[in-house]
């Protein structure tokens, strides 16, 4: 039987060599080289983090904060580099989600799928 950790390292390498990862890395490098895009994205991510922390602490997000987050999202989506970065992040996220489903199948065989998801 092969070592599970060896397979995990093979999977890490396959992800790092994938087109999706390369595209994400390229977009990230382009944003790092663009001061405006970098600052816009940093501000957006900081706002996201702040709101997530409030939610985790059980603090209700105000309507004003929700509107501010929506406006910030719309603003960053209008920037071509940031929009492309987010698309690349989403594509890689889908792959990682699919991989997660595949590797957790043995657990589902034991425990079932409580949410009924496929």
Tab-separated table of N, CA, C and O in Angstrom, residues 4-118:
chain	number	residue	atom	x	y	z
A	4	UNK	N	-0.055	7.422	2.185
A	4	UNK	CA	-1.053	8.476	1.952
A	4	UNK	C	-0.377	9.841	1.853
A	4	UNK	O	-0.763	10.674	1.026
A	5	UNK	N	0.640	10.068	2.639
A	5	UNK	CA	1.326	11.356	2.620
A	5	UNK	C	2.080	11.564	1.306
A	5	UNK	O	2.149	12.684	0.801
A	6	UNK	N	2.627	10.488	0.759
A	6	UNK	CA	3.283	10.598	-0.544
A	6	UNK	C	2.272	11.015	-1.611
A	6	UNK	O	2.560	11.859	-2.460
A	7	UNK	N	1.081	10.423	-1.549
A	7	UNK	CA	0.028	10.781	-2.505
A	7	UNK	C	-0.403	12.238	-2.323
A	7	UNK	O	-0.666	12.938	-3.297
A	8	UNK	N	-0.453	12.688	-1.087
A	8	UNK	CA	-0.812	14.088	-0.826
A	8	UNK	C	0.224	15.029	-1.439
A	8	UNK	O	-0.128	16.061	-2.023
A	9	UNK	N	1.489	14.656	-1.332
A	9	UNK	CA	2.546	15.484	-1.930
A	9	UNK	C	2.473	15.452	-3.459
A	9	UNK	O	2.727	16.463	-4.114
A	10	UNK	N	2.083	14.302	-4.022
A	10	UNK	CA	1.896	14.215	-5.476
A	10	UNK	C	0.741	15.128	-5.903
A	10	UNK	O	0.831	15.812	-6.930
A	11	UNK	N	-0.326	15.136	-5.104
A	11	UNK	CA	-1.471	15.993	-5.398
A	11	UNK	C	-1.082	17.465	-5.305
A	11	UNK	O	-1.442	18.269	-6.164
A	12	UNK	N	-0.295	17.809	-4.295
A	12	UNK	CA	0.189	19.193	-4.148
A	12	UNK	C	0.961	19.613	-5.392
A	12	UNK	O	0.761	20.699	-5.933
A	13	UNK	N	1.826	18.718	-5.862
A	13	UNK	CA	2.625	19.006	-7.047
A	13	UNK	C	1.734	19.163	-8.275
A	13	UNK	O	1.927	20.077	-9.091
A	14	UNK	N	0.731	18.288	-8.404
A	14	UNK	CA	-0.180	18.362	-9.549
A	14	UNK	C	-0.961	19.676	-9.549
A	14	UNK	O	-1.151	20.298	-10.601
A	15	UNK	N	-1.386	20.112	-8.380
A	15	UNK	CA	-2.101	21.391	-8.282
A	15	UNK	C	-1.168	22.535	-8.659
A	15	UNK	O	-1.532	23.420	-9.440
A	16	UNK	N	0.044	22.513	-8.125
A	16	UNK	CA	1.013	23.583	-8.398
A	16	UNK	C	1.387	23.651	-9.873
A	16	UNK	O	1.746	24.717	-10.379
A	17	UNK	N	1.289	22.529	-10.573
A	17	UNK	CA	1.634	22.485	-11.999
A	17	UNK	C	0.420	22.678	-12.913
A	17	UNK	O	0.572	22.715	-14.132
A	18	UNK	N	-0.752	22.834	-12.325
A	18	UNK	CA	-1.975	22.954	-13.129
A	18	UNK	C	-2.083	24.320	-13.810
A	18	UNK	O	-1.498	25.309	-13.359
A	19	UNK	N	-2.832	24.344	-14.907
A	19	UNK	CA	-3.101	25.605	-15.609
A	19	UNK	C	-3.790	26.599	-14.701
A	19	UNK	O	-3.492	27.800	-14.731
A	20	UNK	N	-4.728	26.101	-13.894
A	20	UNK	CA	-5.502	26.977	-13.019
A	20	UNK	C	-4.607	27.658	-11.988
A	20	UNK	O	-4.755	28.855	-11.728
A	21	UNK	N	-3.676	26.913	-11.423
A	21	UNK	CA	-2.760	27.492	-10.447
A	21	UNK	C	-1.828	28.494	-11.115
A	21	UNK	O	-1.584	29.585	-10.589
A	22	UNK	N	-1.337	28.133	-12.291
A	22	UNK	CA	-0.441	29.038	-13.026
A	22	UNK	C	-1.149	30.347	-13.363
A	22	UNK	O	-0.560	31.430	-13.243
A	23	UNK	N	-2.414	30.246	-13.767
A	23	UNK	CA	-3.188	31.451	-14.087
A	23	UNK	C	-3.374	32.311	-12.845
A	23	UNK	O	-3.221	33.539	-12.898
A	24	UNK	N	-3.681	31.684	-11.729
A	24	UNK	CA	-3.854	32.420	-10.480
A	24	UNK	C	-2.556	33.098	-10.071
A	24	UNK	O	-2.543	34.278	-9.707
A	25	UNK	N	-1.468	32.375	-10.158
A	25	UNK	CA	-0.171	32.933	-9.798
A	25	UNK	C	0.186	34.123	-10.691
A	25	UNK	O	0.655	35.155	-10.204
A	26	UNK	N	-0.078	33.991	-11.976
A	26	UNK	CA	0.200	35.076	-12.921
A	26	UNK	C	-0.627	36.312	-12.600
A	26	UNK	O	-0.110	37.433	-12.582
A	27	UNK	N	-1.919	36.112	-12.327
A	27	UNK	CA	-2.781	37.255	-12.000
A	27	UNK	C	-2.328	37.911	-10.697
A	27	UNK	O	-2.329	39.133	-10.581
A	28	UNK	N	-1.939	37.107	-9.741
A	28	UNK	CA	-1.466	37.646	-8.460
A	28	UNK	C	-0.218	38.505	-8.668
A	28	UNK	O	-0.095	39.602	-8.103
A	29	UNK	N	0.695	38.025	-9.504
A	29	UNK	CA	1.915	38.787	-9.784
A	29	UNK	C	1.592	40.105	-10.491
A	29	UNK	O	2.202	41.141	-10.198
A	30	UNK	N	0.620	40.072	-11.402
A	30	UNK	CA	0.232	41.299	-12.107
A	30	UNK	C	-0.373	42.309	-11.145
A	30	UNK	O	-0.115	43.513	-11.255
A	31	UNK	N	-1.166	41.828	-10.205
A	31	UNK	CA	-1.779	42.740	-9.231
A	31	UNK	C	-0.707	43.318	-8.311
A	31	UNK	O	-0.738	44.500	-7.977
A	32	UNK	N	0.250	42.496	-7.907
A	32	UNK	CA	1.339	42.982	-7.057
A	32	UNK	C	2.118	44.095	-7.747
A	32	UNK	O	2.640	44.993	-7.087
A	33	UNK	N	2.194	44.057	-9.071
A	33	UNK	CA	2.940	45.059	-9.834
A	33	UNK	C	2.119	46.314	-10.115
A	33	UNK	O	2.651	47.312	-10.592
A	34	UNK	N	0.830	46.282	-9.817
A	34	UNK	CA	-0.074	47.409	-10.079
A	34	UNK	C	-0.506	48.001	-8.737
A	34	UNK	O	-1.340	47.428	-8.039
A	35	UNK	N	0.077	49.141	-8.381
A	35	UNK	CA	-0.178	49.719	-7.059
A	35	UNK	C	-1.656	49.979	-6.791
A	35	UNK	O	-2.131	49.754	-5.683
A	36	UNK	N	-2.381	50.461	-7.797
A	36	UNK	CA	-3.800	50.774	-7.609
A	36	UNK	C	-4.591	49.496	-7.363
A	36	UNK	O	-5.376	49.402	-6.412
A	37	UNK	N	-4.380	48.491	-8.210
A	37	UNK	CA	-5.101	47.223	-8.060
A	37	UNK	C	-4.752	46.571	-6.728
A	37	UNK	O	-5.636	46.057	-6.030
A	38	UNK	N	-3.486	46.621	-6.373
A	38	UNK	CA	-3.029	46.009	-5.120
A	38	UNK	C	-3.730	46.659	-3.927
A	38	UNK	O	-4.218	45.967	-3.025
A	39	UNK	N	-3.792	47.978	-3.910
A	39	UNK	CA	-4.421	48.701	-2.795
A	39	UNK	C	-5.927	48.446	-2.756
A	39	UNK	O	-6.499	48.240	-1.684
A	40	UNK	N	-6.562	48.459	-3.924
A	40	UNK	CA	-8.010	48.199	-3.981
A	40	UNK	C	-8.327	46.806	-3.434
A	40	UNK	O	-9.264	46.632	-2.643
A	41	UNK	N	-7.561	45.825	-3.864
A	41	UNK	CA	-7.791	44.450	-3.430
A	41	UNK	C	-7.514	44.304	-1.935
A	41	UNK	O	-8.268	43.655	-1.209
A	42	UNK	N	-6.457	44.946	-1.470
A	42	UNK	CA	-6.113	44.901	-0.048
A	42	UNK	C	-7.242	45.496	0.796
A	42	UNK	O	-7.638	44.911	1.815
A	43	UNK	N	-7.777	46.625	0.378
A	43	UNK	CA	-8.885	47.255	1.104
A	43	UNK	C	-10.110	46.347	1.127
A	43	UNK	O	-10.778	46.206	2.160
A	44	UNK	N	-10.415	45.738	-0.006
A	44	UNK	CA	-11.564	44.843	-0.101
A	44	UNK	C	-11.384	43.627	0.809
A	44	UNK	O	-12.289	43.258	1.554
A	45	UNK	N	-10.223	43.033	0.766
A	45	UNK	CA	-9.973	41.831	1.589
A	45	UNK	C	-9.981	42.179	3.080
A	45	UNK	O	-10.455	41.394	3.900
A	46	UNK	N	-9.467	43.344	3.437
A	46	UNK	CA	-9.500	43.769	4.840
A	46	UNK	C	-10.929	43.941	5.320
A	46	UNK	O	-11.264	43.540	6.443
A	47	UNK	N	-11.774	44.533	4.478
A	47	UNK	CA	-13.183	44.707	4.833
A	47	UNK	C	-13.862	43.343	4.979
A	47	UNK	O	-14.608	43.113	5.934
A	48	UNK	N	-13.590	42.436	4.051
A	48	UNK	CA	-14.146	41.083	4.139
A	48	UNK	C	-13.742	40.415	5.447
A	48	UNK	O	-14.578	39.826	6.136
A	49	UNK	N	-12.477	40.504	5.776
A	49	UNK	CA	-11.955	39.878	6.991
A	49	UNK	C	-12.613	40.476	8.231
A	49	UNK	O	-13.010	39.747	9.149
A	50	UNK	N	-12.748	41.767	8.244
A	50	UNK	CA	-13.374	42.456	9.376
A	50	UNK	C	-14.810	41.972	9.571
A	50	UNK	O	-15.234	41.669	10.692
A	51	UNK	N	-15.559	41.863	8.481
A	51	UNK	CA	-16.951	41.421	8.577
A	51	UNK	C	-17.041	39.948	8.970
A	51	UNK	O	-17.907	39.569	9.764
A	52	UNK	N	-16.142	39.124	8.469
A	52	UNK	CA	-16.129	37.711	8.843
A	52	UNK	C	-15.818	37.542	10.328
A	52	UNK	O	-16.418	36.705	11.008
A	53	UNK	N	-14.889	38.338	10.833
A	53	UNK	CA	-14.552	38.261	12.254
A	53	UNK	C	-15.742	38.652	13.112
A	53	UNK	O	-15.998	38.035	14.144
A	54	UNK	N	-16.482	39.665	12.685
A	54	UNK	CA	-17.683	40.071	13.423
A	54	UNK	C	-18.692	38.930	13.442
A	54	UNK	O	-19.279	38.632	14.485
A	55	UNK	N	-18.895	38.302	12.294
A	55	UNK	CA	-19.847	37.205	12.216
A	55	UNK	C	-19.434	36.053	13.130
A	55	UNK	O	-20.269	35.472	13.816
A	56	UNK	N	-18.139	35.733	13.139
A	56	UNK	CA	-17.653	34.635	13.976
A	56	UNK	C	-17.808	34.955	15.458
A	56	UNK	O	-17.951	34.047	16.276
A	57	UNK	N	-17.805	36.231	15.800
A	57	UNK	CA	-17.983	36.646	17.192
A	57	UNK	C	-19.468	36.800	17.543
A	57	UNK	O	-19.801	37.161	18.663
A	58	UNK	N	-20.326	36.550	16.558
A	58	UNK	CA	-21.759	36.656	16.794
A	58	UNK	C	-22.274	38.084	16.763
A	58	UNK	O	-23.376	38.358	17.217
A	59	UNK	N	-21.488	38.992	16.210
A	59	UNK	CA	-21.890	40.400	16.114
A	59	UNK	C	-22.651	40.595	14.805
A	59	UNK	O	-22.187	40.198	13.741
A	60	UNK	N	-23.810	41.191	14.909
A	60	UNK	CA	-24.644	41.436	13.731
A	60	UNK	C	-24.005	42.501	12.847
A	60	UNK	O	-23.579	43.546	13.333
A	61	UNK	N	-23.947	42.220	11.553
A	61	UNK	CA	-23.416	43.193	10.597
A	61	UNK	C	-24.531	44.178	10.267
A	61	UNK	O	-25.647	43.782	9.940
A	62	UNK	N	-24.200	45.455	10.361
A	62	UNK	CA	-25.205	46.485	10.110
A	62	UNK	C	-25.521	46.579	8.622
A	62	UNK	O	-24.741	46.134	7.769
A	63	UNK	N	-26.649	47.169	8.328
A	63	UNK	CA	-27.048	47.392	6.935
A	63	UNK	C	-26.013	48.262	6.227
A	63	UNK	O	-25.670	48.031	5.077
A	64	UNK	N	-25.499	49.241	6.941
A	64	UNK	CA	-24.481	50.134	6.377
A	64	UNK	C	-23.212	49.352	6.008
A	64	UNK	O	-22.627	49.561	4.945
A	65	UNK	N	-22.789	48.456	6.892
A	65	UNK	CA	-21.602	47.647	6.616
A	65	UNK	C	-21.834	46.719	5.426
A	65	UNK	O	-20.947	46.544	4.585
A	66	UNK	N	-23.015	46.147	5.343
A	66	UNK	CA	-23.345	45.265	4.222
A	66	UNK	C	-23.334	46.041	2.909
A	66	UNK	O	-22.820	45.561	1.897
A	67	UNK	N	-23.883	47.252	2.927
A	67	UNK	CA	-23.881	48.089	1.734
A	67	UNK	C	-22.461	48.493	1.342
A	67	UNK	O	-22.109	48.499	0.170
A	68	UNK	N	-21.651	48.805	2.346
A	68	UNK	CA	-20.267	49.181	2.088
A	68	UNK	C	-19.521	48.010	1.445
A	68	UNK	O	-18.767	48.194	0.485
A	69	UNK	N	-19.755	46.814	1.954
A	69	UNK	CA	-19.105	45.622	1.393
A	69	UNK	C	-19.552	45.395	-0.043
A	69	UNK	O	-18.742	45.076	-0.916
A	70	UNK	N	-20.842	45.572	-0.305
A	70	UNK	CA	-21.364	45.388	-1.656
A	70	UNK	C	-20.775	46.424	-2.617
A	70	UNK	O	-20.382	46.094	-3.734
A	71	UNK	N	-20.687	47.666	-2.167
A	71	UNK	CA	-20.100	48.724	-3.002
A	71	UNK	C	-18.630	48.445	-3.282
A	71	UNK	O	-18.151	48.620	-4.404
A	72	UNK	N	-17.921	47.996	-2.265
A	72	UNK	CA	-16.502	47.674	-2.412
A	72	UNK	C	-16.328	46.522	-3.406
A	72	UNK	O	-15.441	46.544	-4.251
A	73	UNK	N	-17.200	45.514	-3.303
A	73	UNK	CA	-17.154	44.370	-4.221
A	73	UNK	C	-17.397	44.829	-5.660
A	73	UNK	O	-16.677	44.432	-6.570
A	74	UNK	N	-18.407	45.648	-5.850
A	74	UNK	CA	-18.716	46.146	-7.194
A	74	UNK	C	-17.550	46.964	-7.754
A	74	UNK	O	-17.242	46.883	-8.942
A	75	UNK	N	-16.913	47.721	-6.894
A	75	UNK	CA	-15.776	48.538	-7.319
A	75	UNK	C	-14.605	47.657	-7.771
A	75	UNK	O	-14.045	47.875	-8.851
A	76	UNK	N	-14.242	46.664	-6.973
A	76	UNK	CA	-13.113	45.821	-7.351
A	76	UNK	C	-13.432	44.966	-8.573
A	76	UNK	O	-12.541	44.672	-9.372
A	77	UNK	N	-14.702	44.601	-8.750
A	77	UNK	CA	-15.087	43.804	-9.918
A	77	UNK	C	-14.914	44.601	-11.209
A	77	UNK	O	-14.758	44.014	-12.273
A	78	UNK	N	-14.962	45.919	-11.118
A	78	UNK	CA	-14.807	46.752	-12.303
A	78	UNK	C	-13.350	46.863	-12.747
A	78	UNK	O	-13.082	47.231	-13.884
A	79	UNK	N	-12.431	46.533	-11.848
A	79	UNK	CA	-11.012	46.573	-12.202
A	79	UNK	C	-10.677	45.263	-12.917
A	79	UNK	O	-10.840	44.182	-12.350
A	80	UNK	N	-10.201	45.345	-14.133
A	80	UNK	CA	-9.990	44.155	-14.958
A	80	UNK	C	-9.065	43.127	-14.309
A	80	UNK	O	-9.365	41.930	-14.293
A	81	UNK	N	-7.941	43.566	-13.775
A	81	UNK	CA	-7.001	42.623	-13.160
A	81	UNK	C	-7.614	41.915	-11.953
A	81	UNK	O	-7.470	40.697	-11.795
A	82	UNK	N	-8.290	42.681	-11.110
A	82	UNK	CA	-8.895	42.087	-9.911
A	82	UNK	C	-10.006	41.121	-10.304
A	82	UNK	O	-10.130	40.031	-9.736
A	83	UNK	N	-10.798	41.503	-11.283
A	83	UNK	CA	-11.868	40.631	-11.756
A	83	UNK	C	-11.300	39.308	-12.284
A	83	UNK	O	-11.806	38.224	-11.971
A	84	UNK	N	-10.222	39.400	-13.054
A	84	UNK	CA	-9.586	38.190	-13.577
A	84	UNK	C	-8.975	37.351	-12.451
A	84	UNK	O	-9.017	36.121	-12.494
A	85	UNK	N	-8.402	38.011	-11.454
A	85	UNK	CA	-7.858	37.291	-10.302
A	85	UNK	C	-8.967	36.520	-9.588
A	85	UNK	O	-8.805	35.341	-9.261
A	86	UNK	N	-10.090	37.174	-9.360
A	86	UNK	CA	-11.204	36.522	-8.669
A	86	UNK	C	-11.741	35.336	-9.475
A	86	UNK	O	-12.115	34.315	-8.904
A	87	UNK	N	-11.778	35.472	-10.789
A	87	UNK	CA	-12.196	34.357	-11.645
A	87	UNK	C	-11.212	33.200	-11.518
A	87	UNK	O	-11.619	32.037	-11.422
A	88	UNK	N	-9.916	33.502	-11.505
A	88	UNK	CA	-8.893	32.462	-11.365
A	88	UNK	C	-8.989	31.794	-9.993
A	88	UNK	O	-8.852	30.568	-9.881
A	89	UNK	N	-9.249	32.588	-8.959
A	89	UNK	CA	-9.427	32.027	-7.619
A	89	UNK	C	-10.623	31.082	-7.587
A	89	UNK	O	-10.559	30.003	-6.994
A	90	UNK	N	-11.695	31.489	-8.248
A	90	UNK	CA	-12.903	30.670	-8.273
A	90	UNK	C	-12.662	29.344	-8.997
A	90	UNK	O	-13.098	28.294	-8.534
A	91	UNK	N	-11.955	29.391	-10.127
A	91	UNK	CA	-11.673	28.150	-10.870
A	91	UNK	C	-10.848	27.186	-10.022
A	91	UNK	O	-11.142	25.988	-9.971
A	92	UNK	N	-9.836	27.686	-9.340
A	92	UNK	CA	-9.016	26.821	-8.505
A	92	UNK	C	-9.811	26.323	-7.302
A	92	UNK	O	-9.675	25.170	-6.888
A	93	UNK	N	-10.664	27.155	-6.763
A	93	UNK	CA	-11.505	26.764	-5.635
A	93	UNK	C	-12.440	25.614	-6.012
A	93	UNK	O	-12.663	24.698	-5.212
A	94	UNK	N	-12.976	25.653	-7.227
A	94	UNK	CA	-13.844	24.566	-7.697
A	94	UNK	C	-13.054	23.262	-7.749
A	94	UNK	O	-13.529	22.214	-7.299
A	95	UNK	N	-11.850	23.322	-8.272
A	95	UNK	CA	-11.012	22.120	-8.359
A	95	UNK	C	-10.722	21.576	-6.962
A	95	UNK	O	-10.855	20.370	-6.715
A	96	UNK	N	-10.348	22.440	-6.047
A	96	UNK	CA	-10.041	22.001	-4.686
A	96	UNK	C	-11.291	21.426	-4.013
A	96	UNK	O	-11.223	20.415	-3.309
A	97	UNK	N	-12.439	22.032	-4.256
A	97	UNK	CA	-13.698	21.494	-3.724
A	97	UNK	C	-13.996	20.113	-4.283
A	97	UNK	O	-14.413	19.208	-3.546
A	98	UNK	N	-13.775	19.942	-5.581
A	98	UNK	CA	-13.982	18.628	-6.203
A	98	UNK	C	-13.033	17.600	-5.606
A	98	UNK	O	-13.427	16.461	-5.321
A	99	UNK	N	-11.771	17.985	-5.428
A	99	UNK	CA	-10.785	17.076	-4.837
A	99	UNK	C	-11.202	16.704	-3.416
A	99	UNK	O	-11.112	15.541	-3.016
A	100	UNK	N	-11.672	17.675	-2.670
A	100	UNK	CA	-12.124	17.415	-1.301
A	100	UNK	C	-13.256	16.391	-1.289
A	100	UNK	O	-13.275	15.490	-0.449
A	101	UNK	N	-14.197	16.516	-2.214
A	101	UNK	CA	-15.293	15.546	-2.301
A	101	UNK	C	-14.755	14.149	-2.583
A	101	UNK	O	-15.202	13.170	-1.989
A	102	UNK	N	-13.800	14.080	-3.491
A	102	UNK	CA	-13.227	12.779	-3.860
A	102	UNK	C	-12.512	12.139	-2.675
A	102	UNK	O	-12.724	10.956	-2.383
A	103	UNK	N	-11.689	12.910	-1.975
A	103	UNK	CA	-10.899	12.305	-0.896
A	103	UNK	C	-11.718	12.026	0.358
A	103	UNK	O	-11.276	11.258	1.213
A	104	UNK	N	-12.892	12.619	0.477
A	104	UNK	CA	-13.729	12.329	1.645
A	104	UNK	C	-14.773	11.245	1.360
A	104	UNK	O	-15.526	10.879	2.259
A	105	UNK	N	-14.796	10.711	0.144
A	105	UNK	CA	-15.747	9.642	-0.185
A	105	UNK	C	-15.655	8.446	0.758
A	105	UNK	O	-16.691	7.917	1.166
A	106	UNK	N	-14.440	7.999	1.143
A	106	UNK	CA	-14.389	6.861	2.070
A	106	UNK	C	-15.096	7.149	3.398
A	106	UNK	O	-15.729	6.257	3.973
A	107	UNK	N	-15.013	8.381	3.872
A	107	UNK	CA	-15.707	8.745	5.112
A	107	UNK	C	-17.216	8.736	4.916
A	107	UNK	O	-17.967	8.344	5.809
A	108	UNK	N	-17.658	9.168	3.752
A	108	UNK	CA	-19.087	9.162	3.460
A	108	UNK	C	-19.620	7.737	3.413
A	108	UNK	O	-20.760	7.482	3.789
A	109	UNK	N	-18.777	6.798	2.957
A	109	UNK	CA	-19.191	5.401	2.933
A	109	UNK	C	-19.410	4.881	4.347
A	109	UNK	O	-20.294	4.053	4.579
A	110	UNK	N	-18.625	5.377	5.299
A	110	UNK	CA	-18.771	4.953	6.694
A	110	UNK	C	-19.922	5.684	7.370
A	110	UNK	O	-20.791	5.076	7.984
A	111	UNK	N	-19.926	6.996	7.242
A	111	UNK	CA	-20.865	7.818	8.003
A	111	UNK	C	-22.089	8.259	7.222
A	111	UNK	O	-23.015	8.820	7.777
A	112	UNK	N	-22.055	8.079	5.924
A	112	UNK	CA	-23.143	8.573	5.096
A	112	UNK	C	-22.921	10.037	4.795
A	112	UNK	O	-21.976	10.670	5.268
A	113	UNK	N	-23.808	10.566	3.988
A	113	UNK	CA	-23.723	11.977	3.620
A	113	UNK	C	-24.904	12.684	4.269
A	113	UNK	O	-25.999	12.704	3.714
A	114	UNK	N	-24.709	13.279	5.468
A	114	UNK	CA	-25.827	13.852	6.221
A	114	UNK	C	-26.587	14.950	5.521
A	114	UNK	O	-27.757	15.144	5.757
A	115	UNK	N	-25.911	15.668	4.630
A	115	UNK	CA	-26.583	16.776	3.943
A	115	UNK	C	-27.193	16.327	2.637
A	115	UNK	O	-27.829	17.120	1.938
A	116	UNK	N	-26.968	15.099	2.257
A	116	UNK	CA	-27.519	14.598	1.000
A	116	UNK	C	-26.893	15.210	-0.229
A	116	UNK	O	-27.475	15.195	-1.306
A	117	UNK	N	-25.698	15.751	-0.075
A	117	UNK	CA	-25.027	16.381	-1.224
A	117	UNK	C	-24.313	15.327	-2.035
A	117	UNK	O	-23.913	14.281	-1.531
A	118	UNK	N	-24.107	15.624	-3.294
A	118	UNK	CA	-23.374	14.727	-4.188
A	118	UNK	C	-21.996	15.251	-4.407
A	118	UNK	O	-21.748	16.373	-4.529
